[in-house]
Amino acid sequence: MSTREEILFELGITPRWKLRDVAEIESSEETSSSEDLHKGAISSNASGDWSELKTTIESCDRCKLCESRKKVVVGVGDPAANWLFIGEGPGAEEDERGEPFVGRAGQLLDNMLLAMRLNRRENVYIANVVKCRPPGNRNPEPDEVDACSSFLDQQIDLIAPQVIVLLGKVAAHRVIGGDGTLASYRGVEHRYKNISTVVTYHPAYLLRNQLDKAKAWKDLCFAMDLMDKKIEQRK
Ligand code: URA
């Protein structure tokens, strides 16, 4: 089995489910057309003061999560990325290592990115709604989300991504607003600060609900189509 097949298998995508033809994706390895579409084809003007923001976040004591955290998890990736993925908050492994999505859910996220011909260090930035681990892996509480809110907003402003992918309900509620079910946010283009925004399942949920991986792939294909349209518009 090829690596790509393994990735698609991992995502739970059967041949019937291919919104993007694998043959088409593979042939694009030679032509690099797909790669151009999703890797740096739109340049961002992220030049703002990342180091100042990083220092501020790392020394934050705005909420009670600072008392139990080991490491602040600011984010990882390309600060001028076209793609921004936003999760919920660090878990135990992220808290140890200071990097988002490094546990089992992170491995799945990496495979999802690979299936999109992306990786966490190139043209992708990964951030969380809250930067410190909620104890016991509970959801962040509203005051914790609020305390971190300006940090996420500043990250979005600095990155100026073309497409935001929200992973799970906590991210959807924080960025889009409301308190609906995840299903109620999926399948449509949202706008945040005029940036195209798509909602999909959190990778940790997908680990427990493998059958929904195909739906997640549909969401990611939708997000890739939005990115393609943006690139087309700029030609
Ligand atoms: N889950 C998240 O939402 N973020 C992480 O960084 C890790 C797990």
mmCIF file of C-alpha atoms and ligand atoms in Angstrom:
data_model
loop_
_atom_site.group_PDB
_atom_site.id
_atom_site.type_symbol
_atom_site.label_atom_id
_atom_site.label_comp_id
_atom_site.label_asym_id
_atom_site.label_seq_id
_atom_site.Cartn_x
_atom_site.Cartn_y
_atom_site.Cartn_z
ATOM 1 C CA MET A 1 0.000 0.000 0.000
ATOM 2 C CA SER A 2 1.398 3.421 -0.915
ATOM 3 C CA THR A 3 1.738 6.157 1.648
ATOM 4 C CA ARG A 4 -1.112 8.064 0.036
ATOM 5 C CA GLU A 5 -3.353 5.028 0.141
ATOM 6 C CA GLU A 6 -2.458 4.545 3.771
ATOM 7 C CA ILE A 7 -3.355 8.128 4.522
ATOM 8 C CA LEU A 8 -6.674 7.895 2.710
ATOM 9 C CA PHE A 9 -7.354 4.613 4.472
ATOM 10 C CA GLU A 10 -6.507 6.248 7.796
ATOM 11 C CA LEU A 11 -9.010 8.940 6.976
ATOM 12 C CA GLY A 12 -11.616 6.288 6.314
ATOM 13 C CA ILE A 13 -12.076 7.214 2.681
ATOM 14 C CA THR A 14 -13.152 4.433 0.366
ATOM 15 C CA PRO A 15 -12.759 4.764 -3.398
ATOM 16 C CA ARG A 16 -16.457 5.728 -3.555
ATOM 17 C CA TRP A 17 -15.654 8.650 -1.305
ATOM 18 C CA LYS A 18 -12.987 10.382 -3.330
ATOM 19 C CA LEU A 19 -14.126 13.938 -3.923
ATOM 20 C CA ARG A 20 -10.660 14.521 -5.350
ATOM 21 C CA ASP A 21 -9.551 11.731 -7.617
ATOM 22 C CA VAL A 22 -6.437 10.090 -6.227
ATOM 23 C CA ALA A 23 -5.094 9.649 -9.754
ATOM 24 C CA GLU A 24 -5.506 13.350 -10.296
ATOM 25 C CA ILE A 25 -3.717 14.136 -7.042
ATOM 26 C CA GLU A 26 -0.904 11.714 -7.847
ATOM 27 C CA SER A 27 -0.408 13.045 -11.345
ATOM 28 C CA SER A 28 -0.188 16.509 -9.845
ATOM 29 C CA GLU A 29 2.992 15.352 -8.141
ATOM 30 C CA GLU A 30 4.642 15.747 -11.514
ATOM 31 C CA THR A 31 2.815 18.827 -12.672
ATOM 32 C CA SER A 32 2.798 20.331 -9.168
ATOM 33 C CA SER A 33 -0.452 22.157 -10.007
ATOM 34 C CA SER A 34 -2.198 20.963 -6.855
ATOM 35 C CA GLU A 35 0.880 21.729 -4.829
ATOM 36 C CA ASP A 36 0.967 25.266 -6.160
ATOM 37 C CA LEU A 37 -2.628 25.719 -5.179
ATOM 38 C CA HIS A 38 -2.073 24.740 -1.589
ATOM 39 C CA LYS A 39 1.506 25.678 -0.862
ATOM 40 C CA GLY A 40 2.298 29.317 -0.731
ATOM 41 C CA ALA A 41 0.558 30.266 -3.946
ATOM 42 C CA ILE A 42 -0.887 33.292 -2.204
ATOM 43 C CA SER A 43 1.631 35.248 -0.267
ATOM 44 C CA SER A 44 0.627 36.630 3.075
ATOM 45 C CA ASN A 45 1.853 39.872 4.511
ATOM 46 C CA ALA A 46 2.396 38.484 8.005
ATOM 47 C CA SER A 47 5.234 40.644 9.204
ATOM 48 C CA GLY A 48 3.894 41.847 12.507
ATOM 49 C CA ASP A 49 5.518 41.476 15.828
ATOM 50 C CA TRP A 50 5.304 37.775 16.469
ATOM 51 C CA SER A 51 8.072 37.713 19.024
ATOM 52 C CA GLU A 52 6.348 40.312 21.191
ATOM 53 C CA LEU A 53 3.064 38.407 21.007
ATOM 54 C CA LYS A 54 4.830 35.131 21.803
ATOM 55 C CA THR A 55 6.497 36.662 24.850
ATOM 56 C CA THR A 56 3.180 38.069 26.065
ATOM 57 C CA ILE A 57 1.375 34.749 25.645
ATOM 58 C CA GLU A 58 4.167 32.786 27.301
ATOM 59 C CA SER A 59 4.061 34.934 30.408
ATOM 60 C CA CYS A 60 0.253 35.139 30.577
ATOM 61 C CA ASP A 61 -1.518 34.871 33.912
ATOM 62 C CA ARG A 62 -4.919 36.157 32.828
ATOM 63 C CA CYS A 63 -6.783 33.032 33.895
ATOM 64 C CA LYS A 64 -6.488 30.115 36.308
ATOM 65 C CA LEU A 65 -5.040 27.769 33.676
ATOM 66 C CA CYS A 66 -1.657 29.414 34.271
ATOM 67 C CA GLU A 67 -1.540 27.782 37.709
ATOM 68 C CA SER A 68 -1.495 24.191 36.470
ATOM 69 C CA ARG A 69 0.176 24.462 33.071
ATOM 70 C CA LYS A 70 3.665 23.160 32.397
ATOM 71 C CA LYS A 71 4.219 24.881 29.070
ATOM 72 C CA VAL A 72 2.256 27.511 27.228
ATOM 73 C CA VAL A 73 1.336 26.246 23.753
ATOM 74 C CA VAL A 74 1.402 29.272 21.495
ATOM 75 C CA GLY A 75 1.108 27.498 18.142
ATOM 76 C CA VAL A 76 3.210 25.925 15.435
ATOM 77 C CA GLY A 77 3.859 26.442 11.761
ATOM 78 C CA ASP A 78 4.407 29.027 9.121
ATOM 79 C CA PRO A 79 3.539 32.510 10.421
ATOM 80 C CA ALA A 80 2.702 33.565 6.858
ATOM 81 C CA ALA A 81 0.562 30.497 6.118
ATOM 82 C CA ASN A 82 -2.461 30.465 3.831
ATOM 83 C CA TRP A 83 -4.020 27.794 6.047
ATOM 84 C CA LEU A 84 -4.876 28.214 9.716
ATOM 85 C CA PHE A 85 -6.173 25.258 11.726
ATOM 86 C CA ILE A 86 -7.630 26.023 15.149
ATOM 87 C CA GLY A 87 -8.156 23.401 17.831
ATOM 88 C CA GLU A 88 -9.482 23.605 21.340
ATOM 89 C CA GLY A 89 -6.613 23.602 23.799
ATOM 90 C CA PRO A 90 -3.485 21.651 24.712
ATOM 91 C CA GLY A 91 -3.722 18.162 26.195
ATOM 92 C CA ALA A 92 -1.194 16.446 28.439
ATOM 93 C CA GLU A 93 1.416 15.795 25.742
ATOM 94 C CA GLU A 94 1.103 19.276 24.297
ATOM 95 C CA ASP A 95 1.483 20.702 27.812
ATOM 96 C CA GLU A 96 4.724 18.706 28.223
ATOM 97 C CA ARG A 97 6.172 19.648 24.855
ATOM 98 C CA GLY A 98 4.814 23.131 24.237
ATOM 99 C CA GLU A 99 3.539 22.279 20.756
ATOM 100 C CA PRO A 100 -0.080 21.792 19.632
ATOM 101 C CA PHE A 101 -1.436 18.450 18.425
ATOM 102 C CA VAL A 102 1.518 16.198 19.201
ATOM 103 C CA GLY A 103 -0.499 13.318 20.720
ATOM 104 C CA ARG A 104 -2.678 10.732 18.972
ATOM 105 C CA ALA A 105 -5.127 13.361 17.758
ATOM 106 C CA GLY A 106 -2.135 15.248 16.402
ATOM 107 C CA GLN A 107 -0.985 12.234 14.417
ATOM 108 C CA LEU A 108 -4.400 12.060 12.813
ATOM 109 C CA LEU A 109 -4.319 15.804 12.123
ATOM 110 C CA ASP A 110 -0.913 15.368 10.462
ATOM 111 C CA ASN A 111 -2.405 12.640 8.253
ATOM 112 C CA MET A 112 -5.346 14.870 7.390
ATOM 113 C CA LEU A 113 -2.860 17.582 6.392
ATOM 114 C CA LEU A 114 -0.827 15.102 4.359
ATOM 115 C CA ALA A 115 -3.956 14.055 2.480
ATOM 116 C CA MET A 116 -4.369 17.750 1.629
ATOM 117 C CA ARG A 117 -0.724 17.839 0.517
ATOM 118 C CA LEU A 118 0.125 20.050 3.473
ATOM 119 C CA ASN A 119 2.297 19.703 6.541
ATOM 120 C CA ARG A 120 2.430 21.496 9.853
ATOM 121 C CA ARG A 121 5.623 23.404 9.078
ATOM 122 C CA GLU A 122 4.855 24.686 5.600
ATOM 123 C CA ASN A 123 2.050 27.073 4.649
ATOM 124 C CA VAL A 124 0.012 25.875 7.632
ATOM 125 C CA TYR A 125 -0.263 27.334 11.105
ATOM 126 C CA ILE A 126 -1.887 25.398 13.954
ATOM 127 C CA ALA A 127 -3.224 27.232 16.986
ATOM 128 C CA ASN A 128 -5.668 26.585 19.794
ATOM 129 C CA VAL A 129 -8.511 28.562 21.325
ATOM 130 C CA VAL A 130 -6.721 28.433 24.685
ATOM 131 C CA LYS A 131 -2.970 28.278 25.032
ATOM 132 C CA CYS A 132 -2.757 26.458 28.361
ATOM 133 C CA ARG A 133 -3.987 22.973 29.212
ATOM 134 C CA PRO A 134 -7.383 22.719 30.891
ATOM 135 C CA PRO A 135 -6.801 20.210 33.733
ATOM 136 C CA GLY A 136 -8.054 16.684 33.141
ATOM 137 C CA ASN A 137 -8.620 17.498 29.464
ATOM 138 C CA ARG A 138 -11.904 19.210 30.239
ATOM 139 C CA ASN A 139 -13.251 21.807 27.822
ATOM 140 C CA PRO A 140 -12.003 25.327 28.428
ATOM 141 C CA GLU A 141 -14.446 27.372 30.485
ATOM 142 C CA PRO A 142 -15.950 30.590 29.101
ATOM 143 C CA ASP A 143 -13.727 32.868 31.228
ATOM 144 C CA GLU A 144 -10.640 30.971 30.001
ATOM 145 C CA VAL A 145 -11.728 31.300 26.373
ATOM 146 C CA ASP A 146 -12.336 35.018 26.920
ATOM 147 C CA ALA A 147 -8.961 35.520 28.586
ATOM 148 C CA CYS A 148 -7.205 33.977 25.570
ATOM 149 C CA SER A 149 -9.435 35.608 22.988
ATOM 150 C CA SER A 150 -7.228 38.544 22.072
ATOM 151 C CA PHE A 151 -4.242 36.218 21.608
ATOM 152 C CA LEU A 152 -6.050 34.153 18.996
ATOM 153 C CA ASP A 153 -7.302 37.307 17.297
ATOM 154 C CA GLN A 154 -3.787 38.724 17.124
ATOM 155 C CA GLN A 155 -2.496 35.454 15.697
ATOM 156 C CA ILE A 156 -5.191 35.548 13.009
ATOM 157 C CA ASP A 157 -4.334 39.168 12.189
ATOM 158 C CA LEU A 158 -0.614 38.426 11.925
ATOM 159 C CA ILE A 159 -1.005 35.265 9.861
ATOM 160 C CA ALA A 160 -3.769 36.715 7.668
ATOM 161 C CA PRO A 161 -4.661 33.243 6.361
ATOM 162 C CA GLN A 162 -6.780 32.646 3.274
ATOM 163 C CA VAL A 163 -8.786 29.818 4.847
ATOM 164 C CA ILE A 164 -9.395 28.919 8.495
ATOM 165 C CA VAL A 165 -10.348 25.357 9.457
ATOM 166 C CA LEU A 166 -12.013 25.082 12.859
ATOM 167 C CA LEU A 167 -11.527 21.731 14.551
ATOM 168 C CA GLY A 168 -14.524 20.945 16.714
ATOM 169 C CA LYS A 169 -17.275 22.741 18.531
ATOM 170 C CA VAL A 170 -15.186 24.763 20.975
ATOM 171 C CA ALA A 171 -13.301 26.413 18.109
ATOM 172 C CA ALA A 172 -16.524 26.914 16.137
ATOM 173 C CA HIS A 173 -18.257 28.576 19.080
ATOM 174 C CA ARG A 174 -15.288 30.821 19.807
ATOM 175 C CA VAL A 175 -14.615 31.949 16.242
ATOM 176 C CA ILE A 176 -18.040 31.919 14.582
ATOM 177 C CA GLY A 177 -20.152 32.445 17.671
ATOM 178 C CA GLY A 178 -23.362 30.789 18.802
ATOM 179 C CA ASP A 179 -23.666 27.526 20.644
ATOM 180 C CA GLY A 180 -24.992 25.152 18.007
ATOM 181 C CA THR A 181 -24.110 21.538 17.346
ATOM 182 C CA LEU A 182 -21.075 20.821 15.217
ATOM 183 C CA ALA A 183 -23.385 19.572 12.461
ATOM 184 C CA SER A 184 -25.084 22.962 12.323
ATOM 185 C CA TYR A 185 -21.759 24.636 11.389
ATOM 186 C CA ARG A 186 -20.545 22.112 8.805
ATOM 187 C CA GLY A 187 -20.894 22.285 5.043
ATOM 188 C CA VAL A 188 -21.102 26.042 4.635
ATOM 189 C CA GLU A 189 -18.566 28.802 4.254
ATOM 190 C CA HIS A 190 -18.419 31.051 7.299
ATOM 191 C CA ARG A 191 -16.582 34.359 7.436
ATOM 192 C CA TYR A 192 -14.355 35.493 10.256
ATOM 193 C CA LYS A 193 -12.808 38.919 9.765
ATOM 194 C CA ASN A 194 -13.757 38.329 6.140
ATOM 195 C CA ILE A 195 -11.644 35.166 6.004
ATOM 196 C CA SER A 196 -13.245 32.015 4.587
ATOM 197 C CA THR A 197 -13.829 29.657 7.495
ATOM 198 C CA VAL A 198 -14.848 26.004 7.522
ATOM 199 C CA VAL A 199 -15.798 23.774 10.437
ATOM 200 C CA THR A 200 -14.968 20.103 10.743
ATOM 201 C CA TYR A 201 -14.707 17.431 13.404
ATOM 202 C CA HIS A 202 -11.981 17.570 16.014
ATOM 203 C CA PRO A 203 -9.374 14.826 15.363
ATOM 204 C CA ALA A 204 -9.844 13.489 18.907
ATOM 205 C CA TYR A 205 -13.537 12.973 18.133
ATOM 206 C CA LEU A 206 -12.612 11.224 14.872
ATOM 207 C CA LEU A 207 -10.394 8.795 16.767
ATOM 208 C CA ARG A 208 -13.477 7.708 18.691
ATOM 209 C CA ASN A 209 -15.881 7.928 15.746
ATOM 210 C CA GLN A 210 -14.018 6.493 12.790
ATOM 211 C CA LEU A 211 -17.090 6.462 10.546
ATOM 212 C CA ASP A 212 -17.169 10.261 10.571
ATOM 213 C CA LYS A 213 -13.710 10.482 8.992
ATOM 214 C CA ALA A 214 -15.326 10.424 5.566
ATOM 215 C CA LYS A 215 -17.427 13.449 6.543
ATOM 216 C CA ALA A 216 -14.293 15.207 7.773
ATOM 217 C CA TRP A 217 -12.630 14.543 4.427
ATOM 218 C CA LYS A 218 -15.646 16.077 2.711
ATOM 219 C CA ASP A 219 -15.166 19.203 4.864
ATOM 220 C CA LEU A 220 -11.483 19.359 3.996
ATOM 221 C CA CYS A 221 -12.263 19.009 0.289
ATOM 222 C CA PHE A 222 -14.732 21.867 0.683
ATOM 223 C CA ALA A 223 -11.983 23.947 2.322
ATOM 224 C CA MET A 224 -9.565 23.089 -0.504
ATOM 225 C CA ASP A 225 -12.162 24.163 -3.053
ATOM 226 C CA LEU A 226 -12.480 27.501 -1.278
ATOM 227 C CA MET A 227 -8.700 27.891 -1.399
ATOM 228 C CA ASP A 228 -8.679 27.019 -5.109
ATOM 229 C CA LYS A 229 -11.325 29.674 -5.753
ATOM 230 C CA LYS A 230 -9.273 32.295 -3.931
ATOM 231 C CA ILE A 231 -6.233 31.474 -6.006
ATOM 232 C CA GLU A 232 -8.305 31.595 -9.195
ATOM 233 C CA GLN A 233 -9.654 35.014 -8.242
ATOM 234 C CA ARG A 234 -6.136 36.357 -7.905
ATOM 235 C CA LYS A 235 -4.954 35.197 -11.328
HETATM 236 N N1 URA B 1 -6.485 18.957 21.090
HETATM 237 C C1 URA B 1 -6.532 20.263 20.764
HETATM 238 O O1 URA B 1 -7.599 20.816 20.550
HETATM 239 N N2 URA B 1 -5.393 20.927 20.671
HETATM 240 C C2 URA B 1 -4.207 20.360 20.884
HETATM 241 O O2 URA B 1 -3.202 21.044 20.752
HETATM 242 C C3 URA B 1 -4.194 18.998 21.203
HETATM 243 C C4 URA B 1 -5.333 18.307 21.308
#
